[in-house]
Coordinates of C-alpha atoms and ligand atoms in Angstrom, one line a residue:
X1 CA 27.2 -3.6 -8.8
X2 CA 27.5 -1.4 -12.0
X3 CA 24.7 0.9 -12.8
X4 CA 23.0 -0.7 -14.9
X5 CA 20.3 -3.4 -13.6
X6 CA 18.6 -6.5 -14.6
X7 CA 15.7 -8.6 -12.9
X8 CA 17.5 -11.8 -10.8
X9 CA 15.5 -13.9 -12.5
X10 CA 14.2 -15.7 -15.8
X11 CA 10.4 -16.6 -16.7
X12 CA 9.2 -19.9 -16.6
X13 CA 5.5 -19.4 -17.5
X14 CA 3.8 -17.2 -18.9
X15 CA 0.0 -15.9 -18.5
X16 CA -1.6 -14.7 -22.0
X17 CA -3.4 -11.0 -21.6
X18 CA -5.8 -9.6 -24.7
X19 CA -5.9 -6.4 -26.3
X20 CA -9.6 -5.2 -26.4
X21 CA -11.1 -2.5 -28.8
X22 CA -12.0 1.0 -27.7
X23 CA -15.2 0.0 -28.4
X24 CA -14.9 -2.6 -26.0
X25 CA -13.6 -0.9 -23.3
X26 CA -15.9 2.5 -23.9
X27 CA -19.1 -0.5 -23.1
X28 CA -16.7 -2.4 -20.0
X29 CA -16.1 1.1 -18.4
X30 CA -19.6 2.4 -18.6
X31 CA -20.6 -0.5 -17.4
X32 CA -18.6 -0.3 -14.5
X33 CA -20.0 3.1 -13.4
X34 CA -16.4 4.4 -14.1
X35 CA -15.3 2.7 -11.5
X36 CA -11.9 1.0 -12.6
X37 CA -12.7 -1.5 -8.9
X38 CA -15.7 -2.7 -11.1
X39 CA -14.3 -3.8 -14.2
X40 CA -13.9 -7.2 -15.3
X41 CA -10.5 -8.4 -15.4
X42 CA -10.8 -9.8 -18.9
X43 CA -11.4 -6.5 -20.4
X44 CA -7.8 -5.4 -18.8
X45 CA -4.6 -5.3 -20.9
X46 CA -2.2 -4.4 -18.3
X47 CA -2.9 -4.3 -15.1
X48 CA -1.5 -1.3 -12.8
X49 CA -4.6 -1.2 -10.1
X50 CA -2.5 -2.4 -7.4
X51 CA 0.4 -4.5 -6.3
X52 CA -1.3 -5.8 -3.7
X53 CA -1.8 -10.0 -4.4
X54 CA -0.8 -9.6 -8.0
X55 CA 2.9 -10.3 -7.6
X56 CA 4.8 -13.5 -9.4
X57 CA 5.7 -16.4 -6.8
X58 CA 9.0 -17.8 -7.1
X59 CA 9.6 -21.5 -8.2
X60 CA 10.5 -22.2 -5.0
X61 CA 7.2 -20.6 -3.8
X62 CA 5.4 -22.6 -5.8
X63 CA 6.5 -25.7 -4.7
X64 CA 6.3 -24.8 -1.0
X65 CA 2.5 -25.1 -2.0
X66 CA 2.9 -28.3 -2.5
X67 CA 4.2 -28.9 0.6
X68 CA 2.0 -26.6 3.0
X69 CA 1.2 -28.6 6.2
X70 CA -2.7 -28.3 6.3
X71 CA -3.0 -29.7 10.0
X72 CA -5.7 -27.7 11.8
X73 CA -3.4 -27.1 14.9
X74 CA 0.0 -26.6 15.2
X75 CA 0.8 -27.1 11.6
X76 CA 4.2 -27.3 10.2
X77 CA 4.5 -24.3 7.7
X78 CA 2.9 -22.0 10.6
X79 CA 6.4 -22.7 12.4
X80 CA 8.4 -22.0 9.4
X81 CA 6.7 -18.8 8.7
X82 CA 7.0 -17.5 12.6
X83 CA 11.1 -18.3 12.2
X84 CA 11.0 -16.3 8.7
X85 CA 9.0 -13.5 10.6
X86 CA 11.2 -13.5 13.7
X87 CA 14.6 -13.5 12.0
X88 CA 13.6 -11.1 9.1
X89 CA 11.5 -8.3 10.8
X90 CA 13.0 -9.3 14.7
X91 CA 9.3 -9.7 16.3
X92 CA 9.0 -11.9 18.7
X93 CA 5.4 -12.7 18.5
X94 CA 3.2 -13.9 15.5
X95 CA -0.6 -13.7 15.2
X96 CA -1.3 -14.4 11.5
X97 CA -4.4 -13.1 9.8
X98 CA -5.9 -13.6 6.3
X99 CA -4.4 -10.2 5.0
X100 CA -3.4 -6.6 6.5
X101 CA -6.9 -5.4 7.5
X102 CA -7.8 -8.6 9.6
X103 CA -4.4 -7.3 11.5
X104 CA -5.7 -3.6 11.4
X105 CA -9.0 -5.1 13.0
X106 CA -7.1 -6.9 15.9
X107 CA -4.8 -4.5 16.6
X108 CA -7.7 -1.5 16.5
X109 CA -9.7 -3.6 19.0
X110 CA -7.0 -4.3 21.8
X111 CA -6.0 -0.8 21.9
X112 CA -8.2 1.6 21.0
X113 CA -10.9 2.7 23.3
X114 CA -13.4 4.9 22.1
X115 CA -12.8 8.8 22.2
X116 CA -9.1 7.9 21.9
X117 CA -7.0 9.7 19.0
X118 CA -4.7 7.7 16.7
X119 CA -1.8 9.7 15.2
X120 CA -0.1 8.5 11.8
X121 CA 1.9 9.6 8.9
X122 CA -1.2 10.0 6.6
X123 CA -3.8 8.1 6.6
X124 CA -4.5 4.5 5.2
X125 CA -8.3 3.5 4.0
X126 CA -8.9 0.4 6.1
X127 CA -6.5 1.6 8.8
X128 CA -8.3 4.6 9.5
X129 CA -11.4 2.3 9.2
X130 CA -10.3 0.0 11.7
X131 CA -9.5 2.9 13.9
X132 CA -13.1 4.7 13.3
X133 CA -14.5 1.4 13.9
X134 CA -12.5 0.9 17.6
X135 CA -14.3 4.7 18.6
X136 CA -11.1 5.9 17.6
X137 CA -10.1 9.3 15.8
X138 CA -7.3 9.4 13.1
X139 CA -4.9 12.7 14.0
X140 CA -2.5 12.9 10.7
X141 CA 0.9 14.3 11.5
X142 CA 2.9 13.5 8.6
X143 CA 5.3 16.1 7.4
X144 CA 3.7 18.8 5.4
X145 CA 6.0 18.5 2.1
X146 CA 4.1 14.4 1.9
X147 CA 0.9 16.9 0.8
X148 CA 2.5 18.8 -2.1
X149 CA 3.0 16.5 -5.7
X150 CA 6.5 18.4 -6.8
X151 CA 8.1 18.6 -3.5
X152 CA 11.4 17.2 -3.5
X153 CA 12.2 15.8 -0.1
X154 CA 13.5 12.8 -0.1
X155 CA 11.9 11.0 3.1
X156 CA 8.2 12.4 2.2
X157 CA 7.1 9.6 5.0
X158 CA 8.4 11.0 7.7
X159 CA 6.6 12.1 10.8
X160 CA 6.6 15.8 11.7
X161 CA 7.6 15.6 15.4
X162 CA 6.4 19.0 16.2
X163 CA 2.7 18.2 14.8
X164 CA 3.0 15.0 17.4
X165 CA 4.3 17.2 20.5
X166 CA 1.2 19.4 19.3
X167 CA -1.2 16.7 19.7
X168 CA 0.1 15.2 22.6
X169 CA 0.2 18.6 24.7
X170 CA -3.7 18.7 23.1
X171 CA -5.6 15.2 23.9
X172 CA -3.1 14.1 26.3
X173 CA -1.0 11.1 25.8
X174 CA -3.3 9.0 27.7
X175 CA -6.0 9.2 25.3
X176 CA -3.5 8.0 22.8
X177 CA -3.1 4.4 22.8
X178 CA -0.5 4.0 19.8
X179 CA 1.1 5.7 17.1
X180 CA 0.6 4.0 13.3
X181 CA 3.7 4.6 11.5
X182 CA 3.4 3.6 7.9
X183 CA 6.7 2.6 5.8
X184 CA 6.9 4.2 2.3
X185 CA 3.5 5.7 2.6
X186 CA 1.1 4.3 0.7
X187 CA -1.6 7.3 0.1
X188 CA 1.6 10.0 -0.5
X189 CA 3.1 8.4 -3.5
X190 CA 4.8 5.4 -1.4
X191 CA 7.2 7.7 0.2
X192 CA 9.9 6.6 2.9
X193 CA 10.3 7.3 6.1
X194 CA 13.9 8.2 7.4
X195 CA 15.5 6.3 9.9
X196 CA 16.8 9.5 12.0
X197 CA 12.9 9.9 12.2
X198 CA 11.7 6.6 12.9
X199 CA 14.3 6.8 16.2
X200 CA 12.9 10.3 16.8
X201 CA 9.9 9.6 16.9
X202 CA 10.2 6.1 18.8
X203 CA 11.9 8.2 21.7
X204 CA 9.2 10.6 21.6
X205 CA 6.8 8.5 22.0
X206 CA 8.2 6.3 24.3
X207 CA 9.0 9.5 26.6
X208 CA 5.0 9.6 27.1
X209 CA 4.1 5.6 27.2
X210 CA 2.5 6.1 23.5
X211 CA 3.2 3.2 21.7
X212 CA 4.3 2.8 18.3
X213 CA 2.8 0.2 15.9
X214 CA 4.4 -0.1 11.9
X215 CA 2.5 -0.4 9.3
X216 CA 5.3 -2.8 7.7
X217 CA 3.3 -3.7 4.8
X218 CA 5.8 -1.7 2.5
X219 CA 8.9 -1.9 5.0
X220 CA 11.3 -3.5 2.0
X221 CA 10.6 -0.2 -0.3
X222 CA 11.6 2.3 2.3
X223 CA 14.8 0.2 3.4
X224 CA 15.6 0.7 -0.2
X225 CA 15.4 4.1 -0.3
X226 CA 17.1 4.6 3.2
X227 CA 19.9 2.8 1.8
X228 CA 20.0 4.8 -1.7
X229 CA 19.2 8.0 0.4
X230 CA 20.8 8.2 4.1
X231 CA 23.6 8.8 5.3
X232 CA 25.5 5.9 6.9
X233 CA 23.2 3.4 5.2
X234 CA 24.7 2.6 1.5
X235 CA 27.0 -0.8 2.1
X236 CA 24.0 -2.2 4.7
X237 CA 22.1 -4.8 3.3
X238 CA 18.6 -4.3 3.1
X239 CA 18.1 -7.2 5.3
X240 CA 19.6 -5.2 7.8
X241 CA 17.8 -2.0 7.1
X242 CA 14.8 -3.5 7.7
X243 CA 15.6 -5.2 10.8
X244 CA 17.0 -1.4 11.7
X245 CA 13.3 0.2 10.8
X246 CA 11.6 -2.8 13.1
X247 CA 13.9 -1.8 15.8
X248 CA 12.2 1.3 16.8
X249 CA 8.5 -0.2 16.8
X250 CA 6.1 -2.2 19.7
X251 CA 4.8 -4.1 16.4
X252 CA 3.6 -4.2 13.3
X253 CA 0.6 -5.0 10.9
X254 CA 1.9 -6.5 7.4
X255 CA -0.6 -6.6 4.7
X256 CA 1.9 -9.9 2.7
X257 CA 0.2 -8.9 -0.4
X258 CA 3.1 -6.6 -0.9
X259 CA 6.7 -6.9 0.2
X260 CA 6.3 -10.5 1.1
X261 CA 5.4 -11.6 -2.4
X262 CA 2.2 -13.8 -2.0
X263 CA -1.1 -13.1 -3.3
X264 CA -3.0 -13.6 0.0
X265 CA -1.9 -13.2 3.2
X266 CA -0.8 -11.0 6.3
X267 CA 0.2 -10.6 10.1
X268 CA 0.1 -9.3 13.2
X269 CA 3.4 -9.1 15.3
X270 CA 4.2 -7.7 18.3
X271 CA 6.8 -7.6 20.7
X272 CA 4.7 -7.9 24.5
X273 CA 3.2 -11.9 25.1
X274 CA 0.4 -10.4 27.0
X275 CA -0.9 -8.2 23.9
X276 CA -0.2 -11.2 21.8
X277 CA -2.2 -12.9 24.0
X278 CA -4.9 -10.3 24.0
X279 CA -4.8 -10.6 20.0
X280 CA -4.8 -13.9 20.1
X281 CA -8.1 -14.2 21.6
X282 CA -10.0 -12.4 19.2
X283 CA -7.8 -14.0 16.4
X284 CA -9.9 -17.4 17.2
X285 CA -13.1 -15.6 17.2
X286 CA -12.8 -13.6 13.8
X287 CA -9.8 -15.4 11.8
X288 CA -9.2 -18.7 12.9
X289 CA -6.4 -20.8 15.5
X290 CA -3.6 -19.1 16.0
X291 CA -1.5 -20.7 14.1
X292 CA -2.8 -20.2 11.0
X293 CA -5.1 -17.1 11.8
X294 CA -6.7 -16.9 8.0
X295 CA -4.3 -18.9 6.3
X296 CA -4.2 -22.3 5.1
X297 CA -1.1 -24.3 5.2
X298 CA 0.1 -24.1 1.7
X299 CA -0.6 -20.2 2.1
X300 CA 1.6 -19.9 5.3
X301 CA 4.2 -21.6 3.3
X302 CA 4.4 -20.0 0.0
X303 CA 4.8 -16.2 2.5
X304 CA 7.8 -18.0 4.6
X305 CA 9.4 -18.5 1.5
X306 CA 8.5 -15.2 0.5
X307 CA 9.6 -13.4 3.8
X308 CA 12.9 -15.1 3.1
X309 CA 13.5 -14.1 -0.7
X310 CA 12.6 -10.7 -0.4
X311 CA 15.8 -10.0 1.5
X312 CA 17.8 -12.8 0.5
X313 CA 20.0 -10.1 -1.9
X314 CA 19.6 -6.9 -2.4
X315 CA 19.1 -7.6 -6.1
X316 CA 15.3 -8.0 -5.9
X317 CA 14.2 -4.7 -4.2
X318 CA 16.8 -2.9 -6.5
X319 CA 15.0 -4.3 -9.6
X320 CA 11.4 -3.8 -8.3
X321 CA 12.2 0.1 -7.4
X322 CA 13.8 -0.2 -10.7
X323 CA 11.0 -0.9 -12.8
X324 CA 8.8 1.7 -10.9
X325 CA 11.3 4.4 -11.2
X326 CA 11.6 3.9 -15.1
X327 CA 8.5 4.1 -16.1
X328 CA 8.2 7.8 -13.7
X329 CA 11.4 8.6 -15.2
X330 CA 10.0 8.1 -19.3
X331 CA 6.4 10.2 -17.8
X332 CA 8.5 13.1 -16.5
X333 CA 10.2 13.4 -19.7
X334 CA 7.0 13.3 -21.4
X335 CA 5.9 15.9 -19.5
X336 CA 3.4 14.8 -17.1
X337 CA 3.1 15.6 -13.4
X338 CA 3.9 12.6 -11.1
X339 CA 4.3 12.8 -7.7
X340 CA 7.9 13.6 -7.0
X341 CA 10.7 11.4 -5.8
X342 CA 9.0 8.7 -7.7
X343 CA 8.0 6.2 -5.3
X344 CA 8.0 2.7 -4.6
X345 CA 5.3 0.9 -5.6
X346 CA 3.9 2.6 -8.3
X347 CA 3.9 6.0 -9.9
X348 CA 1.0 8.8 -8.8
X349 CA -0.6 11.0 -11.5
X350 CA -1.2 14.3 -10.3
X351 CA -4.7 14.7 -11.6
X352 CA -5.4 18.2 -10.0
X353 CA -2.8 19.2 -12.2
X354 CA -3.5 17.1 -15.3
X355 CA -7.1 17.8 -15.2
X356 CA -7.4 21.8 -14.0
X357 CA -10.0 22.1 -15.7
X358 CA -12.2 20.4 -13.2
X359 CA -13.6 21.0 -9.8
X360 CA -12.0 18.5 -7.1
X361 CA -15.8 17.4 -6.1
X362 CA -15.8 16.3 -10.0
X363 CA -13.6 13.3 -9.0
X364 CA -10.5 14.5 -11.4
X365 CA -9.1 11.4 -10.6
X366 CA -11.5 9.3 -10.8
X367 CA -12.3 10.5 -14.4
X368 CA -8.6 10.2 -15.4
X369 CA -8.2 6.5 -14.6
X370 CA -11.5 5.8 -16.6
X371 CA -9.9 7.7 -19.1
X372 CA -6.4 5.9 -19.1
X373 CA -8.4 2.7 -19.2
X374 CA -10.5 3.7 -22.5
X375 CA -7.5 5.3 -24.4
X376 CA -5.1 1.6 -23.7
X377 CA -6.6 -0.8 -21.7
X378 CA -4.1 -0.1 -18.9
X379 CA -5.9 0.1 -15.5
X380 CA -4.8 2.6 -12.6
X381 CA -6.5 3.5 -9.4
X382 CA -8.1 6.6 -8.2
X383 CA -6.3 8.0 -5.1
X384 CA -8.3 11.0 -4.1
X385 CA -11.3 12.5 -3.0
X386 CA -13.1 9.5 -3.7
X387 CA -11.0 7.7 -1.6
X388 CA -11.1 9.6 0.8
X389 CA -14.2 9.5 2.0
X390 CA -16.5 11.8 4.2
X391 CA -15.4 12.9 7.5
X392 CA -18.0 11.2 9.9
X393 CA -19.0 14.0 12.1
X394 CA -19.7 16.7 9.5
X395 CA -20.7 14.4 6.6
X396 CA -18.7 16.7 4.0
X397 CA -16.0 15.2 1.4
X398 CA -12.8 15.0 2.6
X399 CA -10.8 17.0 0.2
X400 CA -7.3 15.7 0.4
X401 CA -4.6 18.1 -1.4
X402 CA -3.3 15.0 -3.2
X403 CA -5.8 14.1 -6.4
X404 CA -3.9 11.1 -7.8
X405 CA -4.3 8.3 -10.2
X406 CA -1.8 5.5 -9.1
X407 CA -0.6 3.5 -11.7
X408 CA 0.9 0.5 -9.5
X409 CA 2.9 -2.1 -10.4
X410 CA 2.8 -5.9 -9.5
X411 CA 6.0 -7.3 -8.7
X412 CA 8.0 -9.4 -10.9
X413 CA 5.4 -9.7 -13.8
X414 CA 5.5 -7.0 -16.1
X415 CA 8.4 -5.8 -18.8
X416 CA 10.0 -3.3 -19.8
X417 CA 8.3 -3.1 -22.9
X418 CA 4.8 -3.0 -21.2
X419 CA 5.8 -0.1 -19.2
X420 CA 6.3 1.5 -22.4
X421 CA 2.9 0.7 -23.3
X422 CA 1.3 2.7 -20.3
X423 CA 4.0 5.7 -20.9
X424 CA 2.3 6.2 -24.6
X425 CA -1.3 5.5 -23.0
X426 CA -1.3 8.5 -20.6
X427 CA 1.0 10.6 -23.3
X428 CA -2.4 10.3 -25.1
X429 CA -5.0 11.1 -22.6
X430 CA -2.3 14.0 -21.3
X431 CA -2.7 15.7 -24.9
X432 CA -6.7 15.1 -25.0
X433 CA -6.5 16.3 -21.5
X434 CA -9.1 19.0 -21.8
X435 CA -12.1 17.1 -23.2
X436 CA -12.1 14.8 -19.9
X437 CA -15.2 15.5 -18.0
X438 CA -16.1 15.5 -14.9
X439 CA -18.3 13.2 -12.9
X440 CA -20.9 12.6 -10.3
X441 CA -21.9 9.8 -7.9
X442 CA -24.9 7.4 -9.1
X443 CA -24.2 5.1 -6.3
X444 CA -22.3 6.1 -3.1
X445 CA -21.5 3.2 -0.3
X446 CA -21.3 4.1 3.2
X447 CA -17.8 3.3 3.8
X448 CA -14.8 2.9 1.8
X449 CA -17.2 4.0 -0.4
X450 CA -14.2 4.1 -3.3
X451 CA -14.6 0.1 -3.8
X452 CA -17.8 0.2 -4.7
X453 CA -19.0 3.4 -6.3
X454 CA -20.6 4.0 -9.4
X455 CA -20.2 6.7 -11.1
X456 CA -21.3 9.3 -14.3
X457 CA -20.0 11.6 -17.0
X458 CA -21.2 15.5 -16.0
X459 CA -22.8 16.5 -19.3
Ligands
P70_1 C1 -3.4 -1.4 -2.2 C2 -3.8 -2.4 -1.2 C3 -3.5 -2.5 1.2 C4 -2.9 -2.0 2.4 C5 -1.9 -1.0 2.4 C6 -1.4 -0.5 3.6 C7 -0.3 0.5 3.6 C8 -2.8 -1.9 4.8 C9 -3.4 -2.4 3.7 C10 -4.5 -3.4 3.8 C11 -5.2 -2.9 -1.3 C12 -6.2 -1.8 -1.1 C13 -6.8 -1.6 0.1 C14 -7.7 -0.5 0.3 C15 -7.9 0.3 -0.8 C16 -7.4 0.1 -2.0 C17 -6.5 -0.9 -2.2 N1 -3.4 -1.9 0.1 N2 -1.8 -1.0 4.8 O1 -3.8 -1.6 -3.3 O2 -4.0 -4.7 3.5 O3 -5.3 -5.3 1.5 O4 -4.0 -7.0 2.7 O5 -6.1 -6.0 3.7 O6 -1.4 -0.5 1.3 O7 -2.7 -0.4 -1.9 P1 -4.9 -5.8 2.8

């Protein structure tokens, strides 16, 4: 492979988008309670809240809608999406769920009792959730460098064994029913997790019957990067990464939204029949059957197919990391702090930095992706205090050190020359950085209170 890359693909169809006013979008944004969750789609030009449901399917995908099996029980495409799971991630068992969070929920409810603690490499919104909801207690013991912006280390992911022996020696590892291990961390900038780590930590945990449950729902990103970053691991395939990272896991929760290249979807897998069965069990009460959990046939179909092209040559991931890392690359010679190694799935504004000038219970981040969205159209999310909630004993903010606006990208369907676009959008708002105010809550949900908040300007 030289260094320069190209997509492995060509565009068949194409899906117009519309340039609004900033008129327009000064009314759509106000009208949203400056909530970038609440806007319409119609008033978006491009599209960087999440890549989570908003990737292209494949030709191929596509037609394996057409021939989902939609038999209630025991229906075709459920097998064919159980081989693609098995031989790709090297699970044995399959309990498939309508996305990542009705995986979260089974998973929380089998193991968790309530006073238990669940350690993981930073939190996730509806993992912790799920884990709340269970009686449980989120302990984070991610590395400390995953909490600072500019730090350079390259596996940002990675769980700091110390802070796990800590916790252990603390609550006793028979209050802790599982570790969650998240690959390419979401909430830290979608940063990797080592494999020298994930084997650490595996053995650590198995030395005191803890399991350990993957978050797999980025898995493909961060076998990307150990292959671009770790020694030993530059002529593996990442098919073979991944089956590596999977190696040193109990099981996994996949949200398919992501990695696996469908726009609804997601599992549970495990590797014991008897928690399967457990799963299983609640599966039929809160999903559906178990075999197709919250799918339908066509849906279990189009994510075998997806499972299988993800990995098929390493050409896809290399192009999707691609993408993400140009557009970081053209903002960090612009000027503009990112979180740093650019990571997978989309590049994180530092709005603490960007936005000094405001008080981090004035939702910086918050107020820079309205912003973003009223200087360009271009649509980011807030990753930040918002997000993060209120602790539930004390009632106070969470105040996470990282204040970020991700600006995520879908797979396969944006250019180049959009990514352009959103470099020049946030150049703008990064110049007319001190006139952005800050905001206050007119409307503040109970729980993952960041979806539906509303929101506005501090005069
Ligand atoms: C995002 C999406 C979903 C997700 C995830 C990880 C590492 C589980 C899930 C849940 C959607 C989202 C969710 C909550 C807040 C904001 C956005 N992440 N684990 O945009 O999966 O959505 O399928 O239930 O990233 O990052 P699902």
């Amino acid at each position: 492979m030289g260094t320069v890359w190209a997509e492995p693909y060509k565009i068949k169809m194409v899906e117009p988008i519309r340039i609004t006013s900033v008129e327009e979008r000064h009314a759509a944004i106000r009208e949203a309670g400056y909530n970038t969750f609440l806007l319409r789609s119609d008033d978006v030009y491009i599209d960087l809240l999440t890549d989570s449901g908003t990737s292209a399917m494949s030709d191929r995908q596509w037609a394996g809608l057409m021939l989902g099996d939609e038999s209630y029980a025991g229906s075709r495409s459920y097998y064919h999406l159980e081989e693609a799971m098995r031989g790709v991630y090297g699970y044995e068992e399959l309990v498939p769920t309508h996305q990542g969070r009705g995986a979260e929920h089974l998973l929380s409810q089998i193991l968790i009792e309530p006073g238990d603690t669940v350690p993981g490499n930073m939190y996730f919104t509806t993992t912790r959730f799920h884990q709340e909801y269970a009686g449980g207690r989120f302990a984070d013991v991610i590395v400390d460098s995953a909490h600072d912006p500019a730090a350079l280390d390259p596996f940002k992911g990675n769980v700091d064994l110390t802070k796990l022996q800590a916790l252990i020696d603390e609550v006793g590892a028979d209050r802790i029913p599982y570790l969650s291990l998240e690959t390419n961390v979401n909430m830290a900038g979608g940063q990797p997790v080592s494999m020298a780590n994930l084997q650490a930590t595996y053995e650590l945990c198995r030395q005191h019957g803890i399991l350990v449950m993957l978050d797999a729902t980025r898995a493909l990103e961060n076998a990307w990067f150990i292959k671009q970053r770790e020694d030993g691991y530059a002529d593996r395939s990442v098919a073979e990464i991944l089956r590596e990272i999977c190696s040193y896991s109990d099981g996994a929760t996949v949200s398919s939204k992501k990695d696996n290249l469908v726009n609804i979807g997601g599992f549970l897998a495990l590797r014991d029949p008897e928690l399967a069965r457990q799963a299983r069990a609640l599966l039929v009460a809160f999903e559906g059957l178990h075999t197709y959990g919250g799918m339908s046939g066509r849906d279990m179909e189009a994510l075998a197919r997806g499972i299988e092209e993800m990995v098929e040559t390493d050409d896809h991931i290399r192009a999707r990391v691609g993408q993400v890392e140009y557009l970081g690359n053209k903002l960090l010679e612009a000027g503009i702090p990112i979180v740093q190694p650019i990571g997978g799935h989309g590049v994180f504004l530092d709005a603490r930095a960007m936005l000094s000038h405001l008080p981090q219970d004035q939702f910086p981040a918050q107020a820079l992706a309205a912003e973003i969205y009223v200087e360009s159209g271009v649509r980011g999310m807030e990753r930040g205090v918002v997000s993060a909630g209120r602790d539930p004993v004390t009632g106070d903010h969470h105040y996470p050190e990282l204040e970020l606006v991700r600006l995520t990208i879908p797979r396969r369907v944006y250019t180049q020359a959009h990514m352009d676009v959103v470099v020049e959008a946030v150049r703008q708002v990064h110049t007319n950085r001190d006139a952005v105010r800050g905001l206050r809550f007119t409307h503040e949900p109970e729980s993952l209170r960041f979806f539906q908040a509303r929101f506005e300007p501090i005069e």
